[in-house]
Structures are given as C-alpha cells and as structure tokens.
Amino acid sequence: MSNIEITHATTGVVEVEVARATRISPHFVRLTVAGDELAGWRHLGFDQWFRLAVPVADDTRFDNLSGTYDMAGYLRYLTLPRSTRPVIRNYTVREFRSDALELDIDFVVHGDGGIAGPWAESLPVGSSVALIDQGCGYRPVEAERTLLVGDESAMPAVLGILRDLPRDARGDALIELADIDDRQHVEAPDGVDVHWIVRRPGEVPGAAALGHLRQLPDFGGSVYAFAAGESKLATGARRHLVGERGVPKGDVTFCGYWRAH
C-alpha cells in the first residue's frame, strides 16, 4: 500500500550504461550509471525514485517503453514480446552528479531471489539500462518535527531525505537493518537523531523498527512522517502514528516497497 503521488518527468525513457559496480557493504551493491541522456535529468533530491528497466537478455529493448509508465504505459509494457522486454523495478536515486552525468543506485542483495538484486550482484559493468523518473514520495507539510522510518530497502530514500532536509530540521530517523555493517554515512541535520536498529536473526522484517517507534517519547509538537520499506512496516507505522499518536492521516507519507513471506 502507498499514498505516494507520482509526478512524471518530460525526460521519458533515459538510456544509460553501468559505468561502475561496487559492493559497498555485506548486503549492498552500488551501481553507477552514466550517459549523455542524463543531461536532461530532473534532479529533485530527497527520495527521488524511478522505474529501472533491467535487461534480461542481450537483445533486451528499451526503445519501445512508455516514457510515463502510468496505467497506459504499464498496459503497453504488457503487450511487448516477453523475450525482449526488460524487467521493471522501482529504485531510489542515491546520488546524482550533473557535472559528470552520473547517477548512483544502491541495491540490497541477499542471495538468488528476485531479478534486480542478483543482476546487480553480478557487477554488470557495460550493461545498458533505462530509467523512467517518477518524482519524489517525500512531500512534507508544515510541522515542528520530521520522522523517518524505514528498513534497508528504504535506506537510500531515508538517507537522501536526511541529506536534503533544512539544516535546522528536528526529529528522528529510524533505520532497521539485518547487519550493522550495512550502515552508511549520514548527512543529517544536527537536530535529527538517527537510530540504527538491527533486527535479530529470524525476526520479522520491520518488527524491530516498529517496536522502536512505539518507544519514542512524545513528539512534543506537530510531526510530518515518512515510512517506507516492508509493507507491514509502512502500514504499521502509519497506523501507530494516526491511531495512537494523533498524527493527521495527511501528515504521514507511507509506501510498501516489498512484502515479506
């Protein structure tokens, strides 16, 4: 579930190439994509996200994708030949460097499950991919405090928001990981406390972050919240904030990125 609003860019399908691939921690691989088509990229910062078209064969095509990927674009995608159409997944812009025309994407990798993770783990330098800009989910209302809640799948979004928050912002950021060694450098305002939460082996993803959220003291004022990651983490955070903390529904942005089995 999600209440994120999609804002399509005029850039359409942006074709780029994987220029560098690096395992940056036990469960993360960073791919740097580059190309002249990034000259028109709409850089928004925060949790800007995009549809990533991942090649599944040497003859995968990107030129027949829709540039908006709304319902009409998705239906068009379904009509494309399975043998040459890419797999589409959602990812966050980790960093964008307009001077070098480069964009970083962080992938959670955890074995052979899925398509995008194993593909990234193969360190596919030289592969062509395509991006379709979808805008930002983070849309703050005027509030005294900011609250960010996410798991490792949402860490790029949370870190991007922390990087771009006003420097006088106050609040808390809760990031749940399976491995403390997956922590990354944080550019947070001095008034925002970052809580790294490590779930126990076998613990349901998101449960540790939700438990930590429930233990936070009274916010002492109005709050805007952003919760993302495993579906029950995102919806559970919203339910707690609205039902038990009295936060207006419209002041909580939430998005389930994936669903635990």
mmCIF file of C-alpha atoms in Angstrom:
data_model
loop_
_atom_site.group_PDB
_atom_site.id
_atom_site.type_symbol
_atom_site.label_atom_id
_atom_site.label_comp_id
_atom_site.label_asym_id
_atom_site.label_seq_id
_atom_site.Cartn_x
_atom_site.Cartn_y
_atom_site.Cartn_z
ATOM 1 C CA MET A 1 0.000 0.000 0.000
ATOM 2 C CA SER A 2 1.054 3.567 -0.625
ATOM 3 C CA ASN A 3 -0.233 7.132 -0.700
ATOM 4 C CA ILE A 4 2.699 8.399 -2.758
ATOM 5 C CA GLU A 5 1.846 10.676 -5.674
ATOM 6 C CA ILE A 6 3.705 10.029 -8.928
ATOM 7 C CA THR A 7 4.936 13.024 -10.924
ATOM 8 C CA HIS A 8 6.143 12.114 -14.391
ATOM 9 C CA ALA A 9 9.051 13.984 -15.954
ATOM 10 C CA THR A 10 9.303 15.077 -19.559
ATOM 11 C CA THR A 11 12.575 13.171 -19.990
ATOM 12 C CA GLY A 12 10.742 9.922 -20.756
ATOM 13 C CA VAL A 13 12.923 6.830 -21.084
ATOM 14 C CA VAL A 14 16.560 7.651 -20.256
ATOM 15 C CA GLU A 15 19.031 5.065 -21.564
ATOM 16 C CA VAL A 16 22.352 4.810 -19.722
ATOM 17 C CA GLU A 17 25.184 2.337 -19.175
ATOM 18 C CA VAL A 18 26.579 0.808 -15.997
ATOM 19 C CA ALA A 19 29.954 2.536 -15.622
ATOM 20 C CA ARG A 20 30.997 1.182 -12.211
ATOM 21 C CA ALA A 21 29.830 -1.548 -9.842
ATOM 22 C CA THR A 22 30.996 -1.881 -6.243
ATOM 23 C CA ARG A 23 29.986 -3.989 -3.257
ATOM 24 C CA ILE A 24 29.889 -1.286 -0.592
ATOM 25 C CA SER A 25 28.819 -3.469 2.373
ATOM 26 C CA PRO A 26 27.774 -7.061 3.106
ATOM 27 C CA HIS A 27 24.281 -6.657 1.637
ATOM 28 C CA PHE A 28 24.595 -3.655 -0.676
ATOM 29 C CA VAL A 29 25.930 -3.170 -4.200
ATOM 30 C CA ARG A 30 26.215 0.302 -5.729
ATOM 31 C CA LEU A 31 25.917 0.691 -9.484
ATOM 32 C CA THR A 32 26.931 3.965 -11.109
ATOM 33 C CA VAL A 33 25.184 4.578 -14.405
ATOM 34 C CA ALA A 34 26.300 7.227 -16.872
ATOM 35 C CA GLY A 35 25.374 8.630 -20.253
ATOM 36 C CA ASP A 36 24.634 11.760 -22.244
ATOM 37 C CA GLU A 37 20.879 11.329 -21.797
ATOM 38 C CA LEU A 38 21.318 12.234 -18.104
ATOM 39 C CA ALA A 39 21.937 15.830 -19.240
ATOM 40 C CA GLY A 40 18.173 16.328 -19.129
ATOM 41 C CA TRP A 41 17.602 14.515 -15.836
ATOM 42 C CA ARG A 42 15.228 16.336 -13.447
ATOM 43 C CA HIS A 43 17.217 16.320 -10.202
ATOM 44 C CA LEU A 44 14.895 16.595 -7.194
ATOM 45 C CA GLY A 45 16.973 15.108 -4.376
ATOM 46 C CA PHE A 46 15.304 13.704 -1.254
ATOM 47 C CA ASP A 47 13.807 10.258 -2.063
ATOM 48 C CA GLN A 48 13.529 10.750 -5.823
ATOM 49 C CA TRP A 49 12.715 7.403 -7.404
ATOM 50 C CA PHE A 50 12.424 5.906 -10.840
ATOM 51 C CA ARG A 51 11.446 2.812 -12.761
ATOM 52 C CA LEU A 52 14.564 0.830 -13.599
ATOM 53 C CA ALA A 53 14.411 -1.300 -16.736
ATOM 54 C CA VAL A 54 16.773 -4.237 -16.185
ATOM 55 C CA PRO A 55 17.979 -6.258 -19.191
ATOM 56 C CA VAL A 56 17.149 -9.953 -19.186
ATOM 57 C CA ALA A 57 18.947 -10.851 -22.430
ATOM 58 C CA ASP A 58 21.461 -9.401 -24.850
ATOM 59 C CA ASP A 59 18.666 -8.280 -27.174
ATOM 60 C CA THR A 60 16.543 -6.574 -24.488
ATOM 61 C CA ARG A 61 14.885 -3.459 -25.919
ATOM 62 C CA PHE A 62 14.199 -0.139 -24.188
ATOM 63 C CA ASP A 63 13.159 1.942 -27.201
ATOM 64 C CA ASN A 64 9.548 0.729 -27.150
ATOM 65 C CA LEU A 65 8.867 1.515 -23.466
ATOM 66 C CA SER A 66 6.404 4.231 -22.500
ATOM 67 C CA GLY A 67 8.014 7.357 -21.078
ATOM 68 C CA THR A 68 5.457 7.770 -18.288
ATOM 69 C CA TYR A 69 4.740 4.224 -17.054
ATOM 70 C CA ASP A 70 1.294 5.123 -15.784
ATOM 71 C CA MET A 71 -1.541 2.625 -16.298
ATOM 72 C CA ALA A 72 -1.469 3.167 -20.052
ATOM 73 C CA GLY A 73 2.305 2.752 -20.042
ATOM 74 C CA TYR A 74 2.061 -0.431 -17.999
ATOM 75 C CA LEU A 75 -0.551 -1.906 -20.341
ATOM 76 C CA ARG A 76 1.694 -1.046 -23.263
ATOM 77 C CA TYR A 77 4.571 -2.810 -21.500
ATOM 78 C CA LEU A 78 2.475 -5.964 -21.153
ATOM 79 C CA THR A 79 1.965 -6.084 -24.922
ATOM 80 C CA LEU A 80 5.715 -6.160 -25.624
ATOM 81 C CA PRO A 81 7.322 -9.513 -26.520
ATOM 82 C CA ARG A 82 8.443 -11.278 -23.342
ATOM 83 C CA SER A 83 11.706 -12.320 -24.966
ATOM 84 C CA THR A 84 12.942 -8.754 -25.464
ATOM 85 C CA ARG A 85 11.159 -6.637 -22.867
ATOM 86 C CA PRO A 86 13.116 -5.675 -19.724
ATOM 87 C CA VAL A 87 12.079 -6.314 -16.146
ATOM 88 C CA ILE A 88 10.837 -3.139 -14.413
ATOM 89 C CA ARG A 89 11.646 -2.445 -10.762
ATOM 90 C CA ASN A 90 11.495 0.666 -8.562
ATOM 91 C CA TYR A 91 14.682 2.245 -7.179
ATOM 92 C CA THR A 92 15.839 5.438 -5.480
ATOM 93 C CA VAL A 93 18.437 7.902 -6.717
ATOM 94 C CA ARG A 94 21.273 7.574 -4.205
ATOM 95 C CA GLU A 95 23.339 10.408 -5.702
ATOM 96 C CA PHE A 96 23.225 12.392 -8.930
ATOM 97 C CA ARG A 97 26.252 14.258 -10.293
ATOM 98 C CA SER A 98 25.209 16.608 -13.067
ATOM 99 C CA ASP A 99 28.786 17.608 -13.905
ATOM 100 C CA ALA A 100 29.820 14.005 -14.637
ATOM 101 C CA LEU A 101 26.370 12.864 -15.869
ATOM 102 C CA GLU A 102 26.418 10.011 -13.360
ATOM 103 C CA LEU A 103 23.762 8.537 -11.097
ATOM 104 C CA ASP A 104 24.284 6.068 -8.226
ATOM 105 C CA ILE A 105 21.818 3.291 -7.404
ATOM 106 C CA ASP A 106 22.102 1.148 -4.261
ATOM 107 C CA PHE A 107 20.773 -2.427 -4.428
ATOM 108 C CA VAL A 108 20.015 -4.684 -1.480
ATOM 109 C CA VAL A 109 21.467 -8.100 -2.349
ATOM 110 C CA HIS A 110 20.500 -11.225 -0.453
ATOM 111 C CA GLY A 111 21.113 -14.337 -2.493
ATOM 112 C CA ASP A 112 19.493 -15.581 -5.673
ATOM 113 C CA GLY A 113 15.958 -14.327 -5.007
ATOM 114 C CA GLY A 114 14.420 -11.858 -7.418
ATOM 115 C CA ILE A 115 15.906 -10.411 -10.585
ATOM 116 C CA ALA A 116 17.364 -6.947 -9.969
ATOM 117 C CA GLY A 117 19.387 -7.917 -6.875
ATOM 118 C CA PRO A 118 21.205 -10.895 -8.438
ATOM 119 C CA TRP A 119 21.737 -8.861 -11.616
ATOM 120 C CA ALA A 120 23.372 -6.055 -9.606
ATOM 121 C CA GLU A 121 25.413 -8.570 -7.618
ATOM 122 C CA SER A 122 26.934 -9.803 -10.885
ATOM 123 C CA LEU A 123 28.575 -6.327 -11.131
ATOM 124 C CA PRO A 124 27.283 -5.804 -14.691
ATOM 125 C CA VAL A 125 29.660 -3.067 -15.894
ATOM 126 C CA GLY A 126 28.905 -2.200 -19.508
ATOM 127 C CA SER A 127 25.252 -3.260 -19.384
ATOM 128 C CA SER A 128 22.650 -0.897 -20.791
ATOM 129 C CA VAL A 129 19.663 0.016 -18.617
ATOM 130 C CA ALA A 130 16.852 2.547 -18.780
ATOM 131 C CA LEU A 131 15.376 4.906 -16.186
ATOM 132 C CA ILE A 132 11.915 6.489 -16.051
ATOM 133 C CA ASP A 133 11.765 9.326 -13.498
ATOM 134 C CA GLN A 134 8.776 9.137 -11.122
ATOM 135 C CA GLY A 135 9.416 12.106 -8.820
ATOM 136 C CA CYS A 136 9.518 12.194 -5.004
ATOM 137 C CA GLY A 137 7.311 10.486 -2.475
ATOM 138 C CA TYR A 138 8.503 12.770 0.325
ATOM 139 C CA ARG A 139 6.066 15.703 0.410
ATOM 140 C CA PRO A 140 6.308 17.370 3.798
ATOM 141 C CA VAL A 141 3.635 19.503 5.392
ATOM 142 C CA GLU A 142 4.494 22.317 7.781
ATOM 143 C CA ALA A 143 5.422 20.653 11.065
ATOM 144 C CA GLU A 144 7.750 21.119 14.017
ATOM 145 C CA ARG A 145 9.394 17.715 13.661
ATOM 146 C CA THR A 146 10.261 15.198 10.957
ATOM 147 C CA LEU A 147 10.018 11.438 11.481
ATOM 148 C CA LEU A 148 11.535 8.955 9.022
ATOM 149 C CA VAL A 149 11.054 5.186 9.362
ATOM 150 C CA GLY A 150 12.445 2.533 7.025
ATOM 151 C CA ASP A 151 14.280 -0.751 6.590
ATOM 152 C CA GLU A 152 17.297 -1.462 4.378
ATOM 153 C CA SER A 153 15.206 -1.256 1.205
ATOM 154 C CA ALA A 154 14.242 2.294 2.195
ATOM 155 C CA MET A 155 17.692 3.327 3.442
ATOM 156 C CA PRO A 156 18.604 5.155 0.196
ATOM 157 C CA ALA A 157 15.361 7.143 0.471
ATOM 158 C CA VAL A 158 15.825 7.949 4.166
ATOM 159 C CA LEU A 159 19.466 8.960 3.685
ATOM 160 C CA GLY A 160 18.541 11.129 0.702
ATOM 161 C CA ILE A 161 15.881 12.919 2.732
ATOM 162 C CA LEU A 162 18.291 13.451 5.631
ATOM 163 C CA ARG A 163 20.872 14.873 3.230
ATOM 164 C CA ASP A 164 18.427 17.404 1.783
ATOM 165 C CA LEU A 165 16.437 18.420 4.869
ATOM 166 C CA PRO A 166 16.805 22.040 6.025
ATOM 167 C CA ARG A 167 19.748 22.205 8.406
ATOM 168 C CA ASP A 168 17.520 23.481 11.226
ATOM 169 C CA ALA A 169 15.183 20.464 10.988
ATOM 170 C CA ARG A 170 14.450 18.475 14.150
ATOM 171 C CA GLY A 171 13.209 14.935 14.518
ATOM 172 C CA ASP A 172 14.140 11.260 14.347
ATOM 173 C CA ALA A 173 15.151 8.754 11.670
ATOM 174 C CA LEU A 174 14.725 5.033 12.364
ATOM 175 C CA ILE A 175 16.579 2.666 10.022
ATOM 176 C CA GLU A 176 16.272 -1.097 10.508
ATOM 177 C CA LEU A 177 18.998 -3.361 9.101
ATOM 178 C CA ALA A 178 19.794 -7.060 9.134
ATOM 179 C CA ASP A 179 23.515 -6.292 9.565
ATOM 180 C CA ILE A 180 25.026 -3.294 11.356
ATOM 181 C CA ASP A 181 27.879 -3.339 8.834
ATOM 182 C CA ASP A 182 25.416 -2.128 6.185
ATOM 183 C CA ARG A 183 25.293 1.309 7.823
ATOM 184 C CA GLN A 184 26.236 4.209 5.575
ATOM 185 C CA HIS A 185 27.493 7.735 6.120
ATOM 186 C CA VAL A 186 24.673 10.067 7.145
ATOM 187 C CA GLU A 187 24.399 13.769 6.319
ATOM 188 C CA ALA A 188 21.674 14.592 8.830
ATOM 189 C CA PRO A 189 20.871 17.952 10.432
ATOM 190 C CA ASP A 190 22.215 18.248 13.971
ATOM 191 C CA GLY A 191 18.668 18.277 15.323
ATOM 192 C CA VAL A 192 17.707 14.917 13.812
ATOM 193 C CA ASP A 193 18.634 11.801 15.792
ATOM 194 C CA VAL A 194 19.467 8.774 13.638
ATOM 195 C CA HIS A 195 18.600 5.410 15.229
ATOM 196 C CA TRP A 196 20.268 2.342 13.693
ATOM 197 C CA ILE A 197 18.191 -0.716 14.618
ATOM 198 C CA VAL A 198 19.446 -4.254 13.964
ATOM 199 C CA ARG A 199 16.826 -6.991 13.827
ATOM 200 C CA ARG A 200 17.608 -10.368 15.319
ATOM 201 C CA PRO A 201 18.114 -13.423 13.071
ATOM 202 C CA GLY A 202 14.700 -14.813 12.182
ATOM 203 C CA GLU A 203 12.856 -11.711 13.353
ATOM 204 C CA VAL A 204 10.084 -10.480 11.065
ATOM 205 C CA PRO A 205 11.408 -7.594 8.931
ATOM 206 C CA GLY A 206 10.082 -4.283 10.201
ATOM 207 C CA ALA A 207 9.123 -5.530 13.661
ATOM 208 C CA ALA A 208 12.213 -4.085 15.345
ATOM 209 C CA ALA A 209 11.686 -0.652 13.788
ATOM 210 C CA LEU A 210 8.012 -0.648 14.776
ATOM 211 C CA GLY A 211 8.935 -1.593 18.336
ATOM 212 C CA HIS A 212 11.458 1.242 18.466
ATOM 213 C CA LEU A 213 8.888 3.670 17.047
ATOM 214 C CA ARG A 214 6.394 2.793 19.765
ATOM 215 C CA GLN A 215 9.017 3.522 22.419
ATOM 216 C CA LEU A 216 9.830 7.024 21.184
ATOM 217 C CA PRO A 217 8.796 9.716 23.678
ATOM 218 C CA ASP A 218 6.003 12.156 22.940
ATOM 219 C CA PHE A 219 6.875 14.270 19.921
ATOM 220 C CA GLY A 220 6.112 17.482 21.797
ATOM 221 C CA GLY A 221 4.596 19.144 18.752
ATOM 222 C CA SER A 222 3.382 18.585 15.218
ATOM 223 C CA VAL A 223 5.154 15.995 13.082
ATOM 224 C CA TYR A 224 5.402 15.017 9.427
ATOM 225 C CA ALA A 225 6.271 11.342 8.934
ATOM 226 C CA PHE A 226 7.646 9.295 6.054
ATOM 227 C CA ALA A 227 7.532 5.495 6.429
ATOM 228 C CA ALA A 228 8.705 3.047 3.770
ATOM 229 C CA GLY A 229 10.104 -0.435 3.312
ATOM 230 C CA GLU A 230 8.461 -3.780 4.023
ATOM 231 C CA SER A 231 4.694 -3.400 3.593
ATOM 232 C CA LYS A 232 3.726 -4.123 7.205
ATOM 233 C CA LEU A 233 6.388 -1.708 8.452
ATOM 234 C CA ALA A 234 5.000 1.129 6.323
ATOM 235 C CA THR A 235 1.348 0.479 7.146
ATOM 236 C CA GLY A 236 2.093 -0.353 10.786
ATOM 237 C CA ALA A 237 3.971 2.907 11.277
ATOM 238 C CA ARG A 238 1.094 4.869 9.773
ATOM 239 C CA ARG A 239 -1.450 3.017 11.904
ATOM 240 C CA HIS A 240 0.520 3.735 15.080
ATOM 241 C CA LEU A 241 1.094 7.401 14.275
ATOM 242 C CA VAL A 242 -2.507 8.104 13.295
ATOM 243 C CA GLY A 243 -4.256 5.853 15.801
ATOM 244 C CA GLU A 244 -2.037 6.194 18.871
ATOM 245 C CA ARG A 245 -0.157 9.462 18.375
ATOM 246 C CA GLY A 246 -2.919 11.538 16.821
ATOM 247 C CA VAL A 247 -0.960 12.475 13.701
ATOM 248 C CA PRO A 248 -3.333 13.532 10.882
ATOM 249 C CA LYS A 249 -3.504 10.978 8.060
ATOM 250 C CA GLY A 250 -2.429 13.574 5.539
ATOM 251 C CA ASP A 251 0.766 14.193 7.500
ATOM 252 C CA VAL A 252 2.024 10.624 7.047
ATOM 253 C CA THR A 253 3.518 9.542 3.729
ATOM 254 C CA PHE A 254 3.868 5.763 3.523
ATOM 255 C CA CYS A 255 4.866 3.222 0.906
ATOM 256 C CA GLY A 256 5.337 -0.531 0.992
ATOM 257 C CA TYR A 257 8.354 -1.360 -1.175
ATOM 258 C CA TRP A 258 8.135 -5.124 -0.724
ATOM 259 C CA ARG A 259 6.294 -7.837 1.190
ATOM 260 C CA ALA A 260 7.908 -10.422 3.477
ATOM 261 C CA HIS A 261 6.766 -14.011 3.005
#
